[in-house]
Amino acid sequence: MLILVPSISAASLRAASSQAFPKRRLKRERTTDLSFQKTAAAAPCDRQASLTFLPFLFISMGSKEENGDGEMDQTVKKYLRGEAANLEGLQDKKLKGQLAIREELYGKSAKAAAKIEKWLLPSEGGYLEAEGIEKTWRIKQESIAREVDILSLRNQYDIVLPELGPYTIDFTPNGRYMAAAGRKGHLAVVDMKTLSLIKEIQVRETVRDVVYLHNELFFAAAQKKYPYIYNRDGTELHCLKEHGAVSRLQFLKNHFLLASINKFGQLHYQDVTMGEMVGNYRTGSGRTDAMQVNPFNGVVALGHSSGTVTMWKPTSAAPLVKMLCHPGPVSSLAFHPNGHLMATSGKEKKIKIWDLRKFEVIQTLSGHAKTLNFSQKGLLAAGTGSFVQILGDFSGSQNYSRYMSHSISKGYQVGKVLFRPYEDVLGIGHSMGWSSILIPGSGEPNFDSWVANPFETSKQRREKEVHSLLDKLPPETIMLDPTKVGTVRPARKKEKKPTKEEREAEMEAAVEAAKDTDIKKKTKGRNKPSKRAQRRKEIIDRAKRPFLEHWVEEQETFRKKQKTNMETEMPKSLQRFVRQKAT
Amino acid sequence: MAEKKRKERAGGGESRTNKKFKKHSNSKGLTKKSKDKSNMRRKRTGPRLPSALRTELDRLNARISANSDDEINSDVEKDVYEYEEEVPQEESRKNRRFDPVENYEYELPEDFEDENVSSDDDDDDNDDDFDVGGNEGNLIEDLDDSDGVEEEDDGRHLRMLQGITGMSNDAFEGKKKKNNVVISEAHPESEYNPTRDVLEGDGHITVQDLLEPIQGKPGYSKLRKRVQYMDRKSTSIQAPLPKADREKLERMAVYEHSKKDITKWEHLVKRNREAPTIFFGEDVDLGFSTVGAIASEFEPRTEFEKKIASLVYDDKVIEAHKADGSKLLELNKISAEDYMKHRNHIAKMRSLLFHHEMKRKRVKKIKSKTYHRLKNKDKLKAASAEMLMDPEAAKEQARKQEFKRAEERMTLKHKNKSKWARRILERGLNAQDEGTRAAMAEQLHHHALLTRKINTVKDSSSSSSDSSSDEDDEGSDQDRASELLEKAKEKTLKVLEDDEEVPNSGVLSLPFMVRGMKKRKEEAIEEAKLALQEYEQLEGTVGAVNLKPATASGRRVFGMANNEASESNNKIKTDNKKMKMDNYYGNSDSEDDLEAKENLNITGGRKNDVEKDAGPNCVHKEAADVRQDSVFKNFDDIVRDPGPKTTYEVAIFTSDSWRKMKSENGVDANVKKSQEIKEPIVQNQDLKEGEEESDSDSEEQMVDGILSTGPKDSYELPSQSELIRHAFAGDDVEEEFEKDKQEILNDENPEPDKPVLLPGWGQWTHIQHKKGLPSWMLKEHDDAKRKREETLKKRKDAHLKHVIISEKLDKKAEKLQTKTLPYPFTSKELFEQSVRMPIGSEFNPETAIRALNRPDVVKKPGVIIKPIKFEEVHQHEKPEDHKRSGQKRKPNRSKGAVGKMKKQ
């Protein structure tokens, strides 16, 4: 058994950048990977980086098998995706039989999936365990560095780039590549596996945000006036002028939408496949820096200075949800990958965790957070000042508590924290570059190549691109509860009958349309003006007919109604005559 | 087998009884029907009886029905037969109507007994039986009717005689008989007219009697034997059923049989129906896969084929081919492909040419006026399009148009002067058909158009330039310039004279607004005066130049440039005014202002262009410049005006030209506040928190920020703006949110309008007045209110104070949901649960996808589906069928179910 024992506060092994290591400053002409200087002790290694951070604790197999059945049941239940239909009261025998067969197949499928999960996805996430009076949040990165393998050690480093401003970062969905953007115009694309710089460019204007599109080939950068799209080689592909001066960018990878919020609080959605502007809405709540996509349903959430969080979809001009989260301005927000949890932080020194199914606060933590991020396994990182705190929920009751903490050397100000997918790594963009620290148990240990493949080859990437384009979802599928797709639409309120004027207008329009139609040229004799006029008249009459018929019908029903009314309203002595006549 | 039998007994027992019952009931039904028929006929055709007799009959019938059925039946039977025999020849046809009845009678006695015994179990059956019995009774009565009448007559007669004479019955009867016997015969006695004693009683003619005369003749013994044989087997032959009934019975029997036969398929059919997938043609060998394979199997059969084969496979030929064939091919220089290409190309060209020729020919032949008219129209359209494209063509076009117009004016070609038109007019327009009339009208119209057009040009020019049209200053540019000046003067004077009425209400009537307006007006007047002075000076100079006398001109007038200039002047003015207003009120609309300014520039530019065309532009340009300058001055003034709402924000959005004003702004006391806000931000040095102004500023800040963020200040004092925001934020955030929510709720579920009566309506008397609104109105209102409250309660965010969940329908997203439940489903829950699982390959393991997505029928293309074949099916097999796993099932199924069917 390997247990991480926190070390004595050994300053000697401080991994953060120190004066001992010479720093190379990044210059904009330089494009080789030498421009990076890893400050942590990292032995160059030719082998591929391991997929995930190794589990810190091995659980004995015996204990695992004991509760194997229970676990299996749990996983089977998970894959069944809900209760089976109750066929007891069903009258239709045929349907009953069909549904029974279906259910059986579903059950089999779920069982097979559970088995696959058990045997083919054996990797488990790691975690830290403290012994005795030790606390996990006192464990320093240096002490972790002592225990982990060399490959993992490579992920502990600080990159110091003092010239080009505070940095923001973004990872590709598979965690293989990182785009970093310096405030003063430095854009860099880094391969995280080999830790080599692929390309860096200097755009010579303010860059506020950077975001990857569907794969590592393209990324968008929010610059001074407009967002731009670049490819991996740093070639500018598009300038998205309609977005204006964008402060935050987000990419919805299932819908291929690039969402942006600009200085004036306008939310733009642009389809990056066809370039169509899907939505352009004014939030009416001023500028904001807090923007996040809910990965579960594609809803974009914005945090505002009035303390509200609004959630948007590209097909409606009004927010889907508007919730008052904080009395002060909302400084940042983040979504749990399962889409049910949202964390918000307010300027009033509170971090709140919300259940989005009930729209209720689950937990309120105290503390500032300038930036928040959930990891794939549900750890929550919060950065403020030069301090990063990681909160964990290990009890499974959504009760977040302190898990780890890290303070960046020399008080570099944290701008953005972002967990690297499929790795136990947290990337931190700060005022003097970016750093990477190890957070055991943050990344998903088992990757699904259908979803994202960290070891993707270029061929696979190409194929995936085509697949994902074929599977691209239309923007209207974004809704609060995407499971509602395909179900029965709730009954609508009764539509009002069109008024007389409306109907008349409709008829007019129809007649106009009929008038506009070209009359076919007929042969000699039948093409006389009189004949043509007659034909035209016929066409118009034909266009009018349905409306007139409808009108007549209505009149008739009205008359009937009146008649019946009359009958019932007759004096009682006369009513019998009416009845006699009727029969 | 035993089990099966038992089952059948269990299951089939019921059916068997049923069947039996059916049979009986059927037969009975049949008889009943026939009986009914006979009854009906009877009723229709039977002799009419006097009512007295009928009562007598009824009495009799009652007595009969009281007796046991059987006896009566037999009695009646006999009676009927006797009666039938006695029926005279003529009436026999009538009597044949009883045939169905006879039929019934021969069947009935046995059946009747049976039924009563066997069908104890069925109540209905019994009822039927009884019914039948009743009917029988009726029938009997009916039968009695005919013969009973005569008997009755006789009996009555007897009784009457008895009563009169007091003698016994016998005496009369004997007398009657006697009477009967003494009947003379009118015809001679012969074979064909048997004697009376032969007809009566003892002298019956038997077969033997008939045979005696031919005794000893050849064939007699044979005949006798047959007769004897027939005698021995003498059972009475029943009358055959009518054909329809017979066939019906036959069909029934066949049906029963075939039903039994078919039920054995039930299991098979049921199994196929319940199977999620049916497989057809598993592992069927489709035979040859290639043409080569087919060819290799070929064997020459006919003589011709054999001959050919012998030639083809001749050794010599093969050898020769081997030797030369390849060489020959090599010599062939043109490849087949090339040749084909060439040929195709030629053919294509030729066909194109041909088609083109044909088309031209056809087009040339067309005489249709409409066609030509349309063609001309198209040409015109094309020409107009061309005109738009280049000025050269436009000129040409204009000249053409002019020529046409002139021609029309000269010739009056379209004014019903043509031969055709005159002829039509002679005949009378009313006599013509619609088309001709329309054509005439069109001609007239055309004429009017061509002659009128020039007038309109004249009119417009004269109206637009009031004085210039008469002055005719086409040639001299100087004239125009002076005119322009004059006009400008006029306009300015007008402005001077114009007293803008001060609005009495609205925002403009507010005292400070009035003051502001006055001030501005004064300025404008001053400026106008200045402009006037300048104009006068300029006019002096222009006048000096403009000495040439005015020359006469043609019809065409070029007043447009002049016009435009004045217009642009006007425009500038209006723009100017508008801008003033804008600046004064909405400082938020700064962008609009900018636009307006741009507009102004553009119009100014246009004006300049126009003037260039006109001639001495320098003069005018100056004037325009002056004007523009004044405009800018105005702007400055406006900015200097201490507007109550001019804030810092405005400055942000303004473009370069406004920057300066911003600096001026700073001097003002009112704007100081905004600067105050700005200063702490500059001090702050936190990049992101600081409000980004124009980016040129922010870059400086950025550098500051980086340089200042040293390792030392780990803790940062919150910036002042932050502090301020903190201080003011918490207060009314919740309240605002509440308000927001209320607004949205009202928006989505609007509150019902308050009931209002038309003023004076229903208030004739004070009583009505006191009553207030009518009750139905109040009720309606209350209902609407309640409804609204209910809907509000139903909202998802009804209990969440801090959340607004929009309930607006998304029409685009609606198409992702079904409007109605799909057919077999009846409940929404069931349907939604049934579609909860994704069945795609991304969501399921490889082993399960196939089974999940298998179609109802699996069949290979080209496989013939053979009809179902019978096989023994054990009922236990069925449940197993479903339990087979997706993968295993396929092979299994191929053996089972349909596969088995085929084997048999």
PDB file of C-alpha atoms in Angstrom, chain A residues 84-245:
ATOM      1  CA  ALA A  84     -38.730   0.229 -17.190  1.00  0.00           C
ATOM      2  CA  ALA A  85     -42.277   0.881 -18.247  1.00  0.00           C
ATOM      3  CA  ASN A  86     -44.969  -0.707 -16.144  1.00  0.00           C
ATOM      4  CA  LEU A  87     -46.857  -3.013 -18.463  1.00  0.00           C
ATOM      5  CA  GLU A  88     -49.358  -4.261 -15.894  1.00  0.00           C
ATOM      6  CA  GLY A  89     -52.275  -2.127 -16.814  1.00  0.00           C
ATOM      7  CA  LEU A  90     -51.680  -2.228 -20.519  1.00  0.00           C
ATOM      8  CA  GLN A  91     -54.676  -3.432 -22.506  1.00  0.00           C
ATOM      9  CA  ASP A  92     -53.069  -3.732 -25.885  1.00  0.00           C
ATOM     10  CA  LYS A  93     -51.591  -7.216 -25.956  1.00  0.00           C
ATOM     11  CA  LYS A  94     -49.552  -6.683 -29.038  1.00  0.00           C
ATOM     12  CA  LEU A  95     -47.929  -3.565 -27.699  1.00  0.00           C
ATOM     13  CA  LYS A  96     -47.382  -5.281 -24.403  1.00  0.00           C
ATOM     14  CA  GLY A  97     -45.504  -8.064 -26.106  1.00  0.00           C
ATOM     15  CA  GLN A  98     -43.413  -5.698 -28.139  1.00  0.00           C
ATOM     16  CA  LEU A  99     -42.530  -3.568 -25.160  1.00  0.00           C
ATOM     17  CA  ALA A 100     -41.641  -6.606 -23.106  1.00  0.00           C
ATOM     18  CA  ILE A 101     -39.226  -7.745 -25.773  1.00  0.00           C
ATOM     19  CA  ARG A 102     -37.741  -4.258 -25.998  1.00  0.00           C
ATOM     20  CA  GLU A 103     -37.256  -4.055 -22.274  1.00  0.00           C
ATOM     21  CA  GLU A 104     -35.512  -7.355 -22.291  1.00  0.00           C
ATOM     22  CA  LEU A 105     -33.133  -6.137 -24.941  1.00  0.00           C
ATOM     23  CA  TYR A 106     -32.498  -2.970 -22.993  1.00  0.00           C
ATOM     24  CA  GLY A 107     -31.735  -4.996 -19.925  1.00  0.00           C
ATOM     25  CA  LYS A 108     -29.295  -7.115 -21.838  1.00  0.00           C
ATOM     26  CA  SER A 109     -27.615  -4.115 -23.315  1.00  0.00           C
ATOM     27  CA  ALA A 110     -27.264  -2.505 -19.916  1.00  0.00           C
ATOM     28  CA  LYS A 111     -25.829  -5.644 -18.461  1.00  0.00           C
ATOM     29  CA  ALA A 112     -23.327  -5.945 -21.259  1.00  0.00           C
ATOM     30  CA  ALA A 113     -22.360  -2.337 -20.812  1.00  0.00           C
ATOM     31  CA  ALA A 114     -21.901  -2.825 -17.097  1.00  0.00           C
ATOM     32  CA  LYS A 115     -19.700  -5.799 -17.736  1.00  0.00           C
ATOM     33  CA  ILE A 116     -17.634  -3.861 -20.181  1.00  0.00           C
ATOM     34  CA  GLU A 117     -17.252  -1.105 -17.682  1.00  0.00           C
ATOM     35  CA  LYS A 118     -16.146  -3.585 -15.092  1.00  0.00           C
ATOM     36  CA  TRP A 119     -13.603  -5.427 -17.169  1.00  0.00           C
ATOM     37  CA  LEU A 120     -12.519  -3.037 -19.862  1.00  0.00           C
ATOM     38  CA  LEU A 121     -12.386   0.203 -17.945  1.00  0.00           C
ATOM     39  CA  PRO A 122     -10.355  -0.860 -14.974  1.00  0.00           C
ATOM     40  CA  SER A 123      -8.584   2.370 -14.241  1.00  0.00           C
ATOM     41  CA  GLU A 124      -9.750   4.155 -11.194  1.00  0.00           C
ATOM     42  CA  GLY A 125      -9.158   7.709 -10.300  1.00  0.00           C
ATOM     43  CA  GLY A 126      -6.524   8.411  -7.744  1.00  0.00           C
ATOM     44  CA  TYR A 127      -6.864  10.443  -4.642  1.00  0.00           C
ATOM     45  CA  LEU A 128      -4.980  11.639  -1.660  1.00  0.00           C
ATOM     46  CA  GLU A 129      -5.431  10.109   1.698  1.00  0.00           C
ATOM     47  CA  ALA A 130      -4.209  11.647   4.857  1.00  0.00           C
ATOM     48  CA  GLU A 131      -3.095   9.662   7.837  1.00  0.00           C
ATOM     49  CA  GLY A 132      -3.718  10.674  11.393  1.00  0.00           C
ATOM     50  CA  ILE A 133      -3.821  14.338  11.921  1.00  0.00           C
ATOM     51  CA  GLU A 134      -2.535  15.161   8.489  1.00  0.00           C
ATOM     52  CA  LYS A 135      -4.814  17.057   6.219  1.00  0.00           C
ATOM     53  CA  THR A 136      -4.916  16.597   2.503  1.00  0.00           C
ATOM     54  CA  TRP A 137      -4.920  20.319   1.899  1.00  0.00           C
ATOM     55  CA  ARG A 138      -1.600  20.663   3.663  1.00  0.00           C
ATOM     56  CA  ILE A 139       0.079  18.380   1.194  1.00  0.00           C
ATOM     57  CA  LYS A 140       2.302  20.451  -0.997  1.00  0.00           C
ATOM     58  CA  GLN A 141       3.046  19.884  -4.620  1.00  0.00           C
ATOM     59  CA  GLU A 142       6.653  19.142  -3.709  1.00  0.00           C
ATOM     60  CA  SER A 143       5.673  16.248  -1.537  1.00  0.00           C
ATOM     61  CA  ILE A 144       3.493  14.911  -4.277  1.00  0.00           C
ATOM     62  CA  ALA A 145       6.340  15.279  -6.701  1.00  0.00           C
ATOM     63  CA  ARG A 146       8.429  13.005  -4.548  1.00  0.00           C
ATOM     64  CA  GLU A 147       5.944  10.194  -4.759  1.00  0.00           C
ATOM     65  CA  VAL A 148       4.848  10.201  -8.350  1.00  0.00           C
ATOM     66  CA  ASP A 149       6.414   8.759 -11.450  1.00  0.00           C
ATOM     67  CA  ILE A 150       8.561  10.695 -13.829  1.00  0.00           C
ATOM     68  CA  LEU A 151       5.903  11.132 -16.434  1.00  0.00           C
ATOM     69  CA  SER A 152       3.566  12.698 -13.983  1.00  0.00           C
ATOM     70  CA  LEU A 153       6.341  14.881 -12.746  1.00  0.00           C
ATOM     71  CA  ARG A 154       6.520  16.455 -16.148  1.00  0.00           C
ATOM     72  CA  ASN A 155       3.169  17.998 -15.456  1.00  0.00           C
ATOM     73  CA  GLN A 156       4.442  20.106 -12.607  1.00  0.00           C
ATOM     74  CA  TYR A 157       5.884  23.291 -13.927  1.00  0.00           C
ATOM     75  CA  ASP A 158       5.621  27.037 -14.110  1.00  0.00           C
ATOM     76  CA  ILE A 159       6.098  28.884 -17.347  1.00  0.00           C
ATOM     77  CA  VAL A 160       7.182  32.437 -16.713  1.00  0.00           C
ATOM     78  CA  LEU A 161       6.500  34.885 -19.494  1.00  0.00           C
ATOM     79  CA  PRO A 162       6.645  38.245 -17.826  1.00  0.00           C
ATOM     80  CA  GLU A 163       6.270  40.498 -20.813  1.00  0.00           C
ATOM     81  CA  LEU A 164       3.048  39.767 -22.508  1.00  0.00           C
ATOM     82  CA  GLY A 165       0.603  40.070 -19.746  1.00  0.00           C
ATOM     83  CA  PRO A 166      -1.733  37.848 -17.780  1.00  0.00           C
ATOM     84  CA  TYR A 167      -2.436  34.623 -19.528  1.00  0.00           C
ATOM     85  CA  THR A 168      -5.588  32.709 -20.146  1.00  0.00           C
ATOM     86  CA  ILE A 169      -5.601  29.108 -21.317  1.00  0.00           C
ATOM     87  CA  ASP A 170      -7.815  26.561 -22.967  1.00  0.00           C
ATOM     88  CA  PHE A 171      -7.482  22.837 -23.568  1.00  0.00           C
ATOM     89  CA  THR A 172      -8.811  20.757 -26.432  1.00  0.00           C
ATOM     90  CA  PRO A 173     -11.565  18.358 -25.404  1.00  0.00           C
ATOM     91  CA  ASN A 174      -9.086  15.496 -25.332  1.00  0.00           C
ATOM     92  CA  GLY A 175      -6.608  17.417 -23.231  1.00  0.00           C
ATOM     93  CA  ARG A 176      -3.771  16.953 -25.630  1.00  0.00           C
ATOM     94  CA  TYR A 177      -3.280  20.547 -26.724  1.00  0.00           C
ATOM     95  CA  MET A 178      -3.375  23.834 -24.957  1.00  0.00           C
ATOM     96  CA  ALA A 179      -3.874  27.311 -26.310  1.00  0.00           C
ATOM     97  CA  ALA A 180      -2.515  30.140 -24.206  1.00  0.00           C
ATOM     98  CA  ALA A 181      -3.269  33.769 -24.784  1.00  0.00           C
ATOM     99  CA  GLY A 182      -1.356  36.630 -23.266  1.00  0.00           C
ATOM    100  CA  ARG A 183      -3.268  39.787 -22.681  1.00  0.00           C
ATOM    101  CA  LYS A 184      -0.925  41.808 -24.802  1.00  0.00           C
ATOM    102  CA  GLY A 185      -1.284  39.738 -27.888  1.00  0.00           C
ATOM    103  CA  HIS A 186       0.667  36.563 -27.384  1.00  0.00           C
ATOM    104  CA  LEU A 187      -1.029  33.451 -28.729  1.00  0.00           C
ATOM    105  CA  ALA A 188       0.613  30.078 -28.323  1.00  0.00           C
ATOM    106  CA  VAL A 189      -0.380  26.519 -29.117  1.00  0.00           C
ATOM    107  CA  VAL A 190       1.294  23.843 -27.075  1.00  0.00           C
ATOM    108  CA  ASP A 191       1.337  20.090 -27.395  1.00  0.00           C
ATOM    109  CA  MET A 192       0.925  18.938 -23.814  1.00  0.00           C
ATOM    110  CA  LYS A 193       2.127  15.424 -24.391  1.00  0.00           C
ATOM    111  CA  THR A 194       5.515  16.331 -25.717  1.00  0.00           C
ATOM    112  CA  LEU A 195       5.480  19.716 -24.053  1.00  0.00           C
ATOM    113  CA  SER A 196       6.532  21.341 -27.251  1.00  0.00           C
ATOM    114  CA  LEU A 197       5.437  24.598 -28.687  1.00  0.00           C
ATOM    115  CA  ILE A 198       3.602  24.086 -31.937  1.00  0.00           C
ATOM    116  CA  LYS A 199       3.184  27.696 -32.884  1.00  0.00           C
ATOM    117  CA  GLU A 200       3.159  31.073 -31.316  1.00  0.00           C
ATOM    118  CA  ILE A 201       2.134  34.367 -32.771  1.00  0.00           C
ATOM    119  CA  GLN A 202       1.978  37.928 -31.657  1.00  0.00           C
ATOM    120  CA  VAL A 203      -1.153  39.728 -32.737  1.00  0.00           C
ATOM    121  CA  ARG A 204      -0.087  43.038 -31.231  1.00  0.00           C
ATOM    122  CA  GLU A 205      -3.383  43.874 -29.687  1.00  0.00           C
ATOM    123  CA  THR A 206      -5.309  43.016 -26.591  1.00  0.00           C
ATOM    124  CA  VAL A 207      -6.383  39.407 -26.376  1.00  0.00           C
ATOM    125  CA  ARG A 208      -9.051  38.765 -23.811  1.00  0.00           C
ATOM    126  CA  ASP A 209      -9.898  35.142 -24.290  1.00  0.00           C
ATOM    127  CA  VAL A 210      -8.972  32.125 -26.301  1.00  0.00           C
ATOM    128  CA  VAL A 211     -10.983  29.035 -27.000  1.00  0.00           C
ATOM    129  CA  TYR A 212     -10.469  25.901 -29.039  1.00  0.00           C
ATOM    130  CA  LEU A 213     -13.021  24.944 -31.649  1.00  0.00           C
ATOM    131  CA  HIS A 214     -13.931  21.315 -32.285  1.00  0.00           C
ATOM    132  CA  ASN A 215     -10.343  20.141 -32.555  1.00  0.00           C
ATOM    133  CA  GLU A 216      -6.831  21.421 -32.152  1.00  0.00           C
ATOM    134  CA  LEU A 217      -6.665  22.738 -35.681  1.00  0.00           C
ATOM    135  CA  PHE A 218      -8.662  25.840 -34.974  1.00  0.00           C
ATOM    136  CA  PHE A 219      -8.932  28.250 -32.149  1.00  0.00           C
ATOM    137  CA  ALA A 220     -10.673  31.533 -31.665  1.00  0.00           C
ATOM    138  CA  ALA A 221      -9.196  34.505 -29.869  1.00  0.00           C
ATOM    139  CA  ALA A 222     -11.138  37.462 -28.570  1.00  0.00           C
ATOM    140  CA  GLN A 223      -9.064  40.443 -29.517  1.00  0.00           C
ATOM    141  CA  LYS A 224      -9.338  44.138 -29.098  1.00  0.00           C
ATOM    142  CA  LYS A 225     -12.083  44.820 -31.574  1.00  0.00           C
ATOM    143  CA  TYR A 226     -13.232  41.485 -32.894  1.00  0.00           C
ATOM    144  CA  PRO A 227     -12.742  37.829 -32.275  1.00  0.00           C
ATOM    145  CA  TYR A 228     -10.586  36.036 -34.820  1.00  0.00           C
ATOM    146  CA  ILE A 229     -10.273  32.423 -35.774  1.00  0.00           C
ATOM    147  CA  TYR A 230      -6.800  31.054 -36.341  1.00  0.00           C
ATOM    148  CA  ASN A 231      -5.626  27.691 -37.415  1.00  0.00           C
ATOM    149  CA  ARG A 232      -2.891  25.736 -35.758  1.00  0.00           C
ATOM    150  CA  ASP A 233      -0.241  27.375 -37.866  1.00  0.00           C
ATOM    151  CA  GLY A 234      -1.253  30.781 -36.689  1.00  0.00           C
ATOM    152  CA  THR A 235      -2.889  31.793 -39.928  1.00  0.00           C
ATOM    153  CA  GLU A 236      -5.807  34.094 -39.452  1.00  0.00           C
ATOM    154  CA  LEU A 237      -8.802  32.418 -41.049  1.00  0.00           C
ATOM    155  CA  HIS A 238     -11.703  34.598 -40.080  1.00  0.00           C
ATOM    156  CA  CYS A 239     -12.457  37.873 -38.465  1.00  0.00           C
ATOM    157  CA  LEU A 240     -15.853  37.763 -36.828  1.00  0.00           C
ATOM    158  CA  LYS A 241     -16.804  41.385 -37.038  1.00  0.00           C
ATOM    159  CA  GLU A 242     -20.388  40.931 -36.029  1.00  0.00           C
ATOM    160  CA  HIS A 243     -19.399  39.906 -32.544  1.00  0.00           C
ATOM    161  CA  GLY A 244     -17.782  43.199 -31.697  1.00  0.00           C
ATOM    162  CA  ALA A 245     -15.320  43.600 -28.875  1.00  0.00           C
TER     163      ALA A 245
END
